[in-house]
């Protein structure tokens, strides 16, 4: 076993390095394999060509948002803009940008591994506390960190969005940074990640809830009731587990909420957001300032001005809605995400990492301009929970569904746009199928997690009964 | 700001050079052939030749109203079906592709002609059949057929009289449907047709004087009828040498008519037309060459241009300079306001804004700040 454990890290690094080499090989192909023109990869928010256009406009002393091409952050423009212009002789264009995205992917994978290792430790600890494991070797706990990192690196969606030069790797990095900071209790890092992720694309703002829960209550754990059941059983055994001591002393059914950390976190969020806003105001001083930035970035995301086809479901609908009803339907579509936040938070507050994953999955289904880069993120976060989601139903069906949709999507797009033998319904049918598979995925993973908790509860009570009987 | 002034100056000079204060925006052509029947082949060939010339020099079909009887090309007597020639060498097929006839057959009537000129149509008339000119348009009106002393015969059934034409032109002028109008008539005793014209801005040329006939140029023995009239033939000879970039003047066109070759006197009247013929390029009427003004600014300039550029033709230049001064005075106005309020916060903000405006390397500052941000993140996350 020790040898296996030693070779496992080696195998992880081998696989990780292989994926990096694979990306570097793909980058060296001319024209990025035309992936940057695929609507599934580059949306109006993440396209590198629009970023290059925004940078050119800025260099020509015009507002980068002029002409409604670029809709991202001005800070991203300052960082990535010069890289889009520099050309190394003999190499494909945008090589430096591709290298930046590869580095972003590597960093995300490493951070995911860190999150996974923490989660794995917490899982083992909780299992031992609940009395399932006599030692850490009894039941094989899967190394969810390694698995999640490898899933992220080898997911075809991630590779495609990295090689296809969309800015999704950077957005994903910001989100994973926020989660890593929250999991390892590094408050400034978590605040920075959250602020950057919200600044780059609006939807990670929903992650504020799971991050606050993470900082306040701690990592994912089975519901507190199970611990209390164990405590009542072990009361008679008078064990010295720390949780039962805490529970005895407190005599309440509530976990302590660490207000100090949360206030600290909010302070840092405020600090970083002020800093980012001041920087944006500085760089857009002559071109309309912050108001212009908010109108063109967040306003663009919320008002869905661009109706070019993508892998989401909004463009088709808003192409045919009457102007009179447009605002109403915009509100409906955006509230669709918002109204799910609170019930999920109530139900899954004992598992904040999983809650973050569900929020990310929902926002990547229902966001204005989805792309495969968003799916890459939540699929790898899903892999963090392999220990709990072992018994997920329909996994093969979903795998085949995702595979089929991603293969059919370019075909339908080609039929519609290039050959003219299909029409928008072909492509939109594909997008609807993709949304359905994603929804089934989300629903099944939540139900698998809740079933896992119920199974724990049942086995815990059985365990308790058996202990009582033995007494 | 300077560019706007230049634009204003240019427009003003343009306006002043043509006598009234509107600028020349587009060119229209109304080409009328008033004859039908096979032996009037040459009139249709005249009109189609001019149609071709005018299209070649840039006027699009949307701005050409072509009125033809259109019974030559597919006439049973035509040896060359669907082809109309204006020369016996048959080099040029005038009825090739891309001929858009707006009024054909029995629609070419005096009533329709006058409706086209005055713009008083019934509701159901489509836009392609309307003369949608505005007060900046230059219109070329070319008429050919059989005419006489102060009249022009329409399709062997009715006639257009010179005072009808003058009345229509007067209505057009009052309704501001043209800036300049050039009437070119190729009939017998053509110059009498515009005897009654009195509206300013009209230039008229006819192929013959009162008492003279206008003759055909040559007979095509293959087709069996004359294929072109002399006046139009020499007009075309002048234009075939030109392309869209030449700036031959109207004077050179009018001087090119030789009475001996025409066998009539090409008479033109310029008493209603102010500009000197030497200065007016032929493409002002026969082509569509637009004046383009190059500015450096692209997107933003449009928003400021549309707000400032409602070119009010009565606004003299000194008012414009006052506007500039007002805009320059806006910045000291803000300072006046803050001095009045004497609030330290707004004073600080104004100072900060001035400092920022003076700061040229905003980009380097932003880049440095981003680098500082990353360093702070790493430091704080490792410490706390």
XYZ file of N, CA, C and O in Angstrom, chain B residues 180-243:
256
model
N -30.332 71.796 -58.447
C -30.053 72.242 -59.815
C -30.690 71.254 -60.755
O -30.678 70.061 -60.510
N -31.234 71.755 -61.861
C -31.925 70.896 -62.820
C -31.322 71.162 -64.178
O -31.151 72.311 -64.579
N -30.961 70.072 -64.861
C -30.451 70.243 -66.221
C -31.415 69.554 -67.162
O -31.662 68.360 -67.037
N -31.949 70.289 -68.097
C -32.900 69.733 -69.073
C -32.165 69.619 -70.399
O -31.582 70.588 -70.884
N -32.204 68.410 -70.959
C -31.553 68.201 -72.250
C -32.620 67.627 -73.169
O -33.204 66.590 -72.846
N -32.883 68.267 -74.281
C -33.977 67.840 -75.155
C -33.418 67.581 -76.539
O -32.679 68.399 -77.088
N -33.768 66.434 -77.095
C -33.297 66.102 -78.440
C -34.516 65.850 -79.319
O -34.916 64.716 -79.531
N -35.132 66.919 -79.809
C -36.272 66.785 -80.731
C -36.135 67.890 -81.766
O -35.215 68.689 -81.706
N -37.061 67.948 -82.684
C -37.083 69.084 -83.606
C -37.534 70.310 -82.836
O -38.423 70.218 -81.984
N -36.936 71.458 -83.142
C -37.275 72.739 -82.494
C -37.258 72.611 -80.969
O -38.150 73.095 -80.271
N -36.198 71.958 -80.470
C -36.169 71.620 -79.045
C -36.102 72.842 -78.155
O -36.653 72.844 -77.067
N -35.393 73.889 -78.608
C -35.160 75.016 -77.701
C -36.443 75.728 -77.335
O -36.495 76.413 -76.315
N -37.504 75.539 -78.122
C -38.749 76.216 -77.773
C -39.402 75.594 -76.559
O -40.242 76.217 -75.925
N -39.030 74.373 -76.263
C -39.718 73.694 -75.154
C -39.433 74.359 -73.822
O -40.240 74.292 -72.905
N -38.270 74.992 -73.704
C -38.006 75.635 -72.412
C -38.045 77.149 -72.525
O -37.357 77.852 -71.788
N -38.870 77.649 -73.400
C -39.070 79.101 -73.493
C -39.701 79.660 -72.242
O -39.410 80.777 -71.839
N -40.609 78.931 -71.636
C -41.412 79.478 -70.545
C -40.792 79.257 -69.178
O -41.380 79.617 -68.174
N -39.605 78.668 -69.128
C -39.021 78.371 -67.815
C -38.604 79.652 -67.123
O -38.032 80.544 -67.740
N -38.901 79.714 -65.793
C -38.484 80.898 -65.064
C -37.846 80.572 -63.722
O -37.421 81.474 -63.023
N -37.795 79.292 -63.356
C -37.292 78.965 -62.012
C -35.786 79.050 -61.980
O -35.116 78.635 -62.930
N -35.204 79.591 -60.933
C -33.743 79.646 -60.850
C -33.151 78.269 -60.600
O -33.783 77.398 -60.029
N -31.933 78.089 -61.056
C -31.242 76.826 -60.843
C -31.466 75.840 -61.963
O -31.177 74.665 -61.818
N -32.003 76.300 -63.078
C -32.290 75.389 -64.190
C -31.361 75.716 -65.340
O -31.206 76.870 -65.727
N -30.758 74.693 -65.866
C -29.918 74.830 -67.059
C -30.581 74.008 -68.136
O -31.001 72.875 -67.895
N -30.706 74.539 -69.341
C -31.415 73.795 -70.374
C -30.646 73.854 -71.672
O -30.094 74.908 -72.034
N -30.607 72.733 -72.378
C -29.985 72.700 -73.697
C -30.881 71.916 -74.632
O -31.409 70.850 -74.261
N -31.058 72.429 -75.805
C -31.885 71.743 -76.797
C -31.086 71.542 -78.055
O -30.119 72.249 -78.327
N -31.536 70.568 -78.853
C -30.712 70.207 -80.005
C -30.935 71.130 -81.194
O -30.140 71.143 -82.121
N -32.014 71.910 -81.198
C -32.238 72.766 -82.358
C -33.062 73.969 -81.957
O -33.790 73.949 -80.966
N -32.952 75.002 -82.771
C -33.703 76.229 -82.505
C -35.076 76.142 -83.169
O -35.399 75.198 -83.864
N -35.830 77.229 -82.958
C -37.144 77.281 -83.589
C -36.994 77.338 -85.080
O -36.198 78.100 -85.621
N -37.738 76.502 -85.743
C -37.674 76.476 -87.205
C -36.670 75.476 -87.731
O -36.600 75.224 -88.930
N -35.804 74.898 -86.839
C -34.827 73.912 -87.311
C -35.299 72.523 -86.941
O -35.969 72.320 -85.942
N -34.878 71.529 -87.740
C -35.148 70.142 -87.389
C -33.905 69.520 -86.803
O -32.789 69.923 -87.128
N -34.090 68.516 -85.957
C -32.958 67.715 -85.506
C -32.955 66.438 -86.302
O -33.985 65.804 -86.504
N -31.802 66.065 -86.797
C -31.733 64.965 -87.737
C -31.154 63.724 -87.105
O -30.416 63.787 -86.119
N -31.443 62.615 -87.741
C -30.847 61.366 -87.252
C -29.441 61.269 -87.801
O -29.098 61.934 -88.780
N -28.661 60.412 -87.204
C -27.248 60.375 -87.584
C -27.017 59.461 -88.767
O -26.520 59.890 -89.799
N -27.353 58.206 -88.595
C -27.153 57.326 -89.749
C -28.171 56.217 -89.729
O -28.794 55.916 -88.713
N -28.315 55.627 -90.882
C -29.267 54.537 -91.058
C -28.515 53.224 -90.953
O -27.443 53.058 -91.525
N -29.077 52.322 -90.226
C -28.473 50.985 -90.139
C -29.200 50.105 -91.133
O -30.383 49.818 -90.980
N -28.498 49.689 -92.169
C -29.189 48.967 -93.240
C -29.588 47.579 -92.789
O -30.476 46.968 -93.353
N -28.947 47.076 -91.759
C -29.301 45.749 -91.283
C -30.632 45.760 -90.542
O -31.502 44.937 -90.797
N -30.773 46.755 -89.655
C -32.006 46.843 -88.870
C -33.101 47.500 -89.703
O -34.262 47.160 -89.567
N -32.673 48.419 -90.538
C -33.637 48.999 -91.467
C -34.140 50.359 -91.072
O -34.916 50.953 -91.797
N -33.738 50.856 -89.901
C -34.160 52.188 -89.491
C -32.936 52.938 -88.987
O -31.872 52.362 -88.786
N -33.116 54.242 -88.792
C -32.011 55.004 -88.209
C -31.877 54.618 -86.743
O -32.874 54.404 -86.053
N -30.638 54.532 -86.331
C -30.433 54.014 -84.982
C -30.059 55.079 -83.955
O -30.052 54.789 -82.770
N -29.699 56.283 -84.352
C -29.353 57.272 -83.330
C -29.528 58.661 -83.917
O -29.419 58.843 -85.126
N -29.806 59.639 -83.068
C -29.920 61.027 -83.508
C -28.586 61.734 -83.388
O -27.731 61.339 -82.589
N -28.401 62.787 -84.142
C -27.101 63.437 -84.186
C -26.706 64.046 -82.857
O -25.577 63.879 -82.392
N -27.629 64.757 -82.267
C -27.301 65.436 -81.002
C -26.854 64.434 -79.945
O -25.815 64.595 -79.304
N -27.627 63.396 -79.808
C -27.266 62.377 -78.824
C -25.985 61.665 -79.224
O -25.157 61.315 -78.384
N -25.795 61.464 -80.538
C -24.580 60.789 -80.996
C -23.347 61.565 -80.567
O -22.378 60.994 -80.055
N -23.381 62.913 -80.752
C -22.190 63.688 -80.391
C -22.066 63.857 -78.892
O -20.963 63.976 -78.358
N -23.205 63.846 -78.203
C -23.136 63.838 -76.740
C -22.431 62.580 -76.259
O -21.551 62.622 -75.401
N -22.811 61.457 -76.838
C -22.189 60.202 -76.441
C -20.720 60.161 -76.810
O -19.898 59.632 -76.075
N -20.407 60.754 -77.979
C -19.001 60.784 -78.387
C -18.177 61.518 -77.340
O -17.046 61.144 -77.037
N -18.765 62.584 -76.779
C -18.074 63.300 -75.705
C -17.931 62.429 -74.465
O -16.862 62.367 -73.845
N -18.988 61.711 -74.101
C -18.960 60.984 -72.829
C -18.193 59.687 -72.891
O -17.689 59.216 -71.871
N -18.128 59.104 -74.089
C -17.414 57.820 -74.136
C -15.935 58.011 -73.835
O -15.255 57.077 -73.435
N -15.437 59.210 -74.007
C -14.041 59.453 -73.697
C -13.820 59.609 -72.197
O -12.687 59.568 -71.725
N -14.900 59.803 -71.443
C -14.760 60.107 -70.026
C -14.921 58.853 -69.183
O -15.599 57.916 -69.566
N -14.290 58.915 -67.995
C -14.689 57.945 -66.977
C -15.041 58.725 -65.721
O -15.066 59.953 -65.744
